[in-house]
Short mmCIF file of C-alpha atoms in Angstrom, two decimals:
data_model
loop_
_atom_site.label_atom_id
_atom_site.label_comp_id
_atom_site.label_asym_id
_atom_site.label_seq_id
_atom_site.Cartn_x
_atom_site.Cartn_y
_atom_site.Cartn_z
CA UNK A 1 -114.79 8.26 65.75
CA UNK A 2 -117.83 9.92 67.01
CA UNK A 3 -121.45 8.49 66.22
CA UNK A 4 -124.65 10.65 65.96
CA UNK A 5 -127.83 9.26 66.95
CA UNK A 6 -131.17 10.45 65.08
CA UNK A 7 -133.94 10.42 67.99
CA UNK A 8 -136.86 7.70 66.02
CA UNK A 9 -140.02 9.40 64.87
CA UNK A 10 -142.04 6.71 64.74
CA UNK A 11 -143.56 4.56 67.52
CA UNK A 12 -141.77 0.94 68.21
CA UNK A 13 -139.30 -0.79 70.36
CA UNK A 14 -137.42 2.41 70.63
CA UNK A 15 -140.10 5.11 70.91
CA UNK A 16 -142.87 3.30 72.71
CA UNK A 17 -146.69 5.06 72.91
CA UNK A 18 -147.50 6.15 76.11
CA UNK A 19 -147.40 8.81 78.78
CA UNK A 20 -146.03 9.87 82.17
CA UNK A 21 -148.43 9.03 85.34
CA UNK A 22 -148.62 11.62 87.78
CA UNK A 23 -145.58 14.28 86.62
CA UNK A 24 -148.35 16.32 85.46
CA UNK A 25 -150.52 16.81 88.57
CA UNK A 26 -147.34 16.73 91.11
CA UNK A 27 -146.06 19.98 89.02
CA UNK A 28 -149.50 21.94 88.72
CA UNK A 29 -149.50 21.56 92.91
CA UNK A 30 -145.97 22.66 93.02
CA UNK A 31 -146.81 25.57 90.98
CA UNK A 32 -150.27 26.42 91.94
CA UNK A 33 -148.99 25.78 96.07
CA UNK A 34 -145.00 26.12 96.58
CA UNK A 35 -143.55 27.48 93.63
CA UNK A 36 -142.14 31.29 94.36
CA UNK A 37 -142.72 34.13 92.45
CA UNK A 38 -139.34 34.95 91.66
CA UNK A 39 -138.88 30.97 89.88
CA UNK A 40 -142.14 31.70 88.21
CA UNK A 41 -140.46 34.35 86.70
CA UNK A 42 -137.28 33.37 85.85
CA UNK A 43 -138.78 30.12 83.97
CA UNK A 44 -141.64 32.74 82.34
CA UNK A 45 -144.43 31.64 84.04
CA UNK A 46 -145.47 34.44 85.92
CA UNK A 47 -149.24 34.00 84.66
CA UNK A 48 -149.47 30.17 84.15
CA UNK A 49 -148.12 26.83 84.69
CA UNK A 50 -146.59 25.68 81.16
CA UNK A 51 -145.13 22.35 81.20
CA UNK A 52 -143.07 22.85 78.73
CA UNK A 53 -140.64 24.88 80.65
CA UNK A 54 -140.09 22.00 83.04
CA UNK A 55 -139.65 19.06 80.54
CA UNK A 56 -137.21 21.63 78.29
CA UNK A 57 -134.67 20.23 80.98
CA UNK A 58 -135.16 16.82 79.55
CA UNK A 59 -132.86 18.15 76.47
CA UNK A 60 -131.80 21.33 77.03
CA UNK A 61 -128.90 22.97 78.73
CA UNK A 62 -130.86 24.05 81.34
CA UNK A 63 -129.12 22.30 84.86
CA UNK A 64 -130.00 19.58 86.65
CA UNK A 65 -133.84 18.00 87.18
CA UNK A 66 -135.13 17.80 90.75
CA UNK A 67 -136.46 15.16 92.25
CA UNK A 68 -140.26 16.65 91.54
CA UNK A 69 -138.98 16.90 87.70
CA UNK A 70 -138.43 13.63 87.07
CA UNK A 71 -141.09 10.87 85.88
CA UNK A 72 -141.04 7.61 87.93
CA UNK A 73 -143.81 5.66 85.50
CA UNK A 74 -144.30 5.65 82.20
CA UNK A 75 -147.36 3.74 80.80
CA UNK A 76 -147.06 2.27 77.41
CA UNK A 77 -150.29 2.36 75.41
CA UNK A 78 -149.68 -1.00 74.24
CA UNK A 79 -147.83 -4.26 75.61
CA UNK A 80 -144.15 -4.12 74.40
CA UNK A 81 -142.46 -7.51 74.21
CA UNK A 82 -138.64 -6.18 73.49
CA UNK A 83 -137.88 -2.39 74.18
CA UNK A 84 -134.23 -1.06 73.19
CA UNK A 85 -131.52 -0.34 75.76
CA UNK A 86 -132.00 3.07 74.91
CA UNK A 87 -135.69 4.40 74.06
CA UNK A 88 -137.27 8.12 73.58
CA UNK A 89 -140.57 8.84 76.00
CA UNK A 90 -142.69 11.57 75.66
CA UNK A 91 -141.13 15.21 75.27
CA UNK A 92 -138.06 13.54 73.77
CA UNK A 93 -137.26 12.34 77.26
CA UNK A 94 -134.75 9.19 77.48
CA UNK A 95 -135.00 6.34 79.43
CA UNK A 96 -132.15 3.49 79.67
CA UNK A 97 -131.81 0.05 80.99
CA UNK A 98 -129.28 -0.92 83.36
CA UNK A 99 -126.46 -2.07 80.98
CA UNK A 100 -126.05 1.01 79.24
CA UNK A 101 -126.44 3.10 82.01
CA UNK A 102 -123.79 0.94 83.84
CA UNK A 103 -121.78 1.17 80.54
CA UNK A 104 -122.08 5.53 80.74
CA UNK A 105 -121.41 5.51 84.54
CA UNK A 106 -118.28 3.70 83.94
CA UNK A 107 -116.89 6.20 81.53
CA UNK A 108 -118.02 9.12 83.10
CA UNK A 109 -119.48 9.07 86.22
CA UNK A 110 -121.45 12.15 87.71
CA UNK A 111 -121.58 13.63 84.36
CA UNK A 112 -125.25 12.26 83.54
CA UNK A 113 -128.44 12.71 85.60
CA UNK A 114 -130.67 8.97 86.22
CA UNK A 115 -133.10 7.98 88.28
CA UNK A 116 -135.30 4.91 88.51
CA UNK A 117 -138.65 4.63 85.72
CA UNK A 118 -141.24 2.39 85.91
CA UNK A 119 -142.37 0.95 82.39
CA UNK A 120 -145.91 0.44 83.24
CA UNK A 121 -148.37 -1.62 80.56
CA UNK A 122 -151.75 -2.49 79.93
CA UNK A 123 -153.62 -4.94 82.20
CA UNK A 124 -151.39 -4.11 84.55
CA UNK A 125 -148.35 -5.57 83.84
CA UNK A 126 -144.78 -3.72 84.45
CA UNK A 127 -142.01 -4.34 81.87
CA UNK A 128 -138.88 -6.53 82.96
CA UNK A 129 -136.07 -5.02 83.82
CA UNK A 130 -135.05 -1.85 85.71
CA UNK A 131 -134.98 1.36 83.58
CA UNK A 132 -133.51 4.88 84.41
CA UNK A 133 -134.67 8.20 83.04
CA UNK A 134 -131.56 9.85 82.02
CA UNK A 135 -130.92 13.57 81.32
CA UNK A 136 -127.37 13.88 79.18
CA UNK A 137 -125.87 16.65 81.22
CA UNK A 138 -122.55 17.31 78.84
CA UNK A 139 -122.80 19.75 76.01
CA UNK A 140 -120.64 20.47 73.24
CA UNK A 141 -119.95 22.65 70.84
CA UNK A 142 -117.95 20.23 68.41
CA UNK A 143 -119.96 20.67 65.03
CA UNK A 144 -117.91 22.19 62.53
CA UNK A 145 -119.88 23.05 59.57
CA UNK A 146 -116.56 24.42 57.26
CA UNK A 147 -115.35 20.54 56.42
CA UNK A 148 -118.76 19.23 56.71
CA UNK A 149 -120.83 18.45 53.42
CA UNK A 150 -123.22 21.25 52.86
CA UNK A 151 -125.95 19.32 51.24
CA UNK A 152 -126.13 17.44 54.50
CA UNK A 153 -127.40 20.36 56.97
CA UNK A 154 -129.11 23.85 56.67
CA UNK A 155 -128.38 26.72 58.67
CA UNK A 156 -131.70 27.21 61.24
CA UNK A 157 -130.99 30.31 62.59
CA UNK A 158 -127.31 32.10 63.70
CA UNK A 159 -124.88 29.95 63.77
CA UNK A 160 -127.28 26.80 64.65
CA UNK A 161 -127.39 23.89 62.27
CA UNK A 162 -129.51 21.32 61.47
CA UNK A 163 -128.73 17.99 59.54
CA UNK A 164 -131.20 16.87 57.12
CA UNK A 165 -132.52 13.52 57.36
CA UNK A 166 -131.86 10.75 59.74
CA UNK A 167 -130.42 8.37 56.78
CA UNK A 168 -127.01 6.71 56.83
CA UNK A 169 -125.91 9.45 53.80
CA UNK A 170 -126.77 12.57 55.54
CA UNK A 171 -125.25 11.61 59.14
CA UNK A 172 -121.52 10.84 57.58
CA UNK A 173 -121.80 14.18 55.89
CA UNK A 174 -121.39 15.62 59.04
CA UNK A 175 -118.09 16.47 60.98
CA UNK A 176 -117.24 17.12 64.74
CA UNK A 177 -114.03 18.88 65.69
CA UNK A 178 -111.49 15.83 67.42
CA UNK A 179 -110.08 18.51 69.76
CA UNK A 180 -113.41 19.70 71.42
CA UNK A 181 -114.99 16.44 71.57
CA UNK A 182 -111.65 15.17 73.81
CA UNK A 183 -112.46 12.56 75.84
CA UNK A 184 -116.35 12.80 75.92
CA UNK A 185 -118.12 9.68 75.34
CA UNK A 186 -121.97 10.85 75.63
CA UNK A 187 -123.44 14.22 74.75
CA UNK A 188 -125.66 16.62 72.83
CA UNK A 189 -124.58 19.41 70.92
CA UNK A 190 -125.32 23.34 71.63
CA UNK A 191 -125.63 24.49 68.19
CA UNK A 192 -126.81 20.91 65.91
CA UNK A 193 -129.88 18.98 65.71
CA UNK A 194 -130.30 16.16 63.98
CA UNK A 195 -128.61 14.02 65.01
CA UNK A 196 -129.96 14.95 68.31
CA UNK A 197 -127.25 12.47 70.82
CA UNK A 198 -123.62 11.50 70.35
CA UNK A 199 -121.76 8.72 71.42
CA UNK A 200 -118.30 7.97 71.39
CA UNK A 201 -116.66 4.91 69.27
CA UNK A 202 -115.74 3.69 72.97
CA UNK A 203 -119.58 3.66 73.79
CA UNK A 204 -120.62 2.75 71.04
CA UNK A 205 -118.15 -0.75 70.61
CA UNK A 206 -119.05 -1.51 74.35
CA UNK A 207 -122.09 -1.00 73.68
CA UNK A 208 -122.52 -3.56 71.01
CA UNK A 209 -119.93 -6.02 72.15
CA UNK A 210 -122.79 -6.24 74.85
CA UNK A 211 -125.40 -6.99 72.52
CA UNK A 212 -127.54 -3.82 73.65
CA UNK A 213 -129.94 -2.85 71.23
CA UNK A 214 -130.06 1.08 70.20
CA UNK A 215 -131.66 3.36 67.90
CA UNK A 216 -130.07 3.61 64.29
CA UNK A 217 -126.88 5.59 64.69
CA UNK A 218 -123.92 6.36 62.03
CA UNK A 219 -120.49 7.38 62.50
CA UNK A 220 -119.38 11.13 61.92
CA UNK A 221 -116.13 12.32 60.15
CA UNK A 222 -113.73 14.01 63.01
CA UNK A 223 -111.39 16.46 62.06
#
C-alpha cells in the first residue's frame, strides 16, 4: 500500500524556523553576472531576478538542481534538541538525515537528487548529525479520482486535485492506481496536492522498523 505524506504547517521538530545562508546572494551574482539571456528567458526573468523560479525546482518537475541551486546551511531560528529524519525548510524544501536517505538510495538509487546541509543554530552551534537536501526527482501520475471518495478532494483546476485536510480521514479517502505506481517507492504526484510526498509500504516499514521519526503520514487505498 502506498502512504501520502501531508507536508506540516506548523513550526516543530519537522518544520524547523529558519532560513538558508548565502543561496540568496550566490543566485543574485549568478544572475546579475553569468546568467545568459536566453536562461533568463526561458525561466521568465528577462527583467528581474525572482527567486522563486529557482527554488520551484525544490518541488516541481522542473530537472535537476545545480550545484549553485542547492542550500548548504540552514540556520534554525531557535535551538532544536530532536529534528525528524525527514523535515520541510523554507520554500517547502526537504532535508533528510542519513538513515533515510541511505534507506531511499537503497531502493532506488540515482532516482533522487541530495547533497550535504548544514543545520546551523543559535550561538553557534551546528546540529548532530549529517543531513542532505533532497529534491524527489520521480513523478507520477497515479491519483485516480473515479474510486476515490469525493468529499475527500476538490478539483483545483483541469484535471488537478487537491485533498482536503491533512487528517487521518481525508488521506484514506484517497486512491492511487497499483499499476502506475509499479515499483516506485518515493515520489510526488503531477496532478495532487495534499498529500504533497508518497512513500511506498516498503519505505515506509523500513523506515519505522528503524525507528526514524517522520511527519504524520496515512496509508492510501490502491486500486
Amino acid at each position: 500500500m502506498a502512504w501520502g505524506m501531508h507536508e506540516p504547517g506548523n513550526f516543530g521538530d519537522f518544520f524547523p524556523d529558519g532560513d538558508y545562508v548565502g543561496i540568496r546572494e550566490t543566485l543574485k551574482q549568478y544572475y546579475e553576472s553569468y546568467m545568459p539571456d536566453d536562461e533568463k528567458a526561458a525561466m521568465g526573468m528577462q527583467n528581474r531576478l525572482l527567486l522563486s523560479k529557482f527554488s520551484a525546482k525544490y518541488t516541481r518537475d522542473l530537472g535537476p538542481m545545480s550545484d549553485m541551486e542547492c542550500p548548504k546551511e540552514f540556520l534554525t531560528e531557535k535551538t532544536y534538541k530532536s529534528l525528524g529524519s525527514l523535515i520541510i525548510t523554507t520554500n517547502r524544501l526537504l532535508a533528510v538525515d542519513k538513515y533515510f536517505k541511505q534507506l531511499i538510495d537503497e531502493l532506488e538509487p540515482g532516482i533522487h537528487q541530495f547533497w550535504p546541509i548544514k543545520i546551523s543554530m543559535p550561538r553557534s552551534k551546528v546540529y548532530p548529525g549529517q543531513y542532505y537536501g533532497l529534491r524527489i526527482g520521480q513523478f507520477l501520475d497515479a491519483f485516480n479520482p473515479d474510486h476515490s471518495d469525493p468529499s475527500c478532494y476538490t478539483v483545483s483546476g483541469y484535471e488537478n486535485y487537491r485533498g482536503i485536510a491533512p487528517i487521518k480521514k481525508a488521506i484514506t479517502g484517497l486512491a492511487l492506481s497499483k499499476e502506475t505506481i509499479g515499483g516506485a517507492h518515493l515520489w510526488r504526484e503531477k496532478k495532487l496536492t495534499q498529500p504533497d510526498i508518497f512513500l511506498s509500504d516498503t519505505l515506509q516499514s523500513r523506515a519505522m522498523d528503524a525507528g526514524l521519526r517522520l511527519p504524520k503520514h496515512f496509508q492510501m487505498k490502491e486500486v
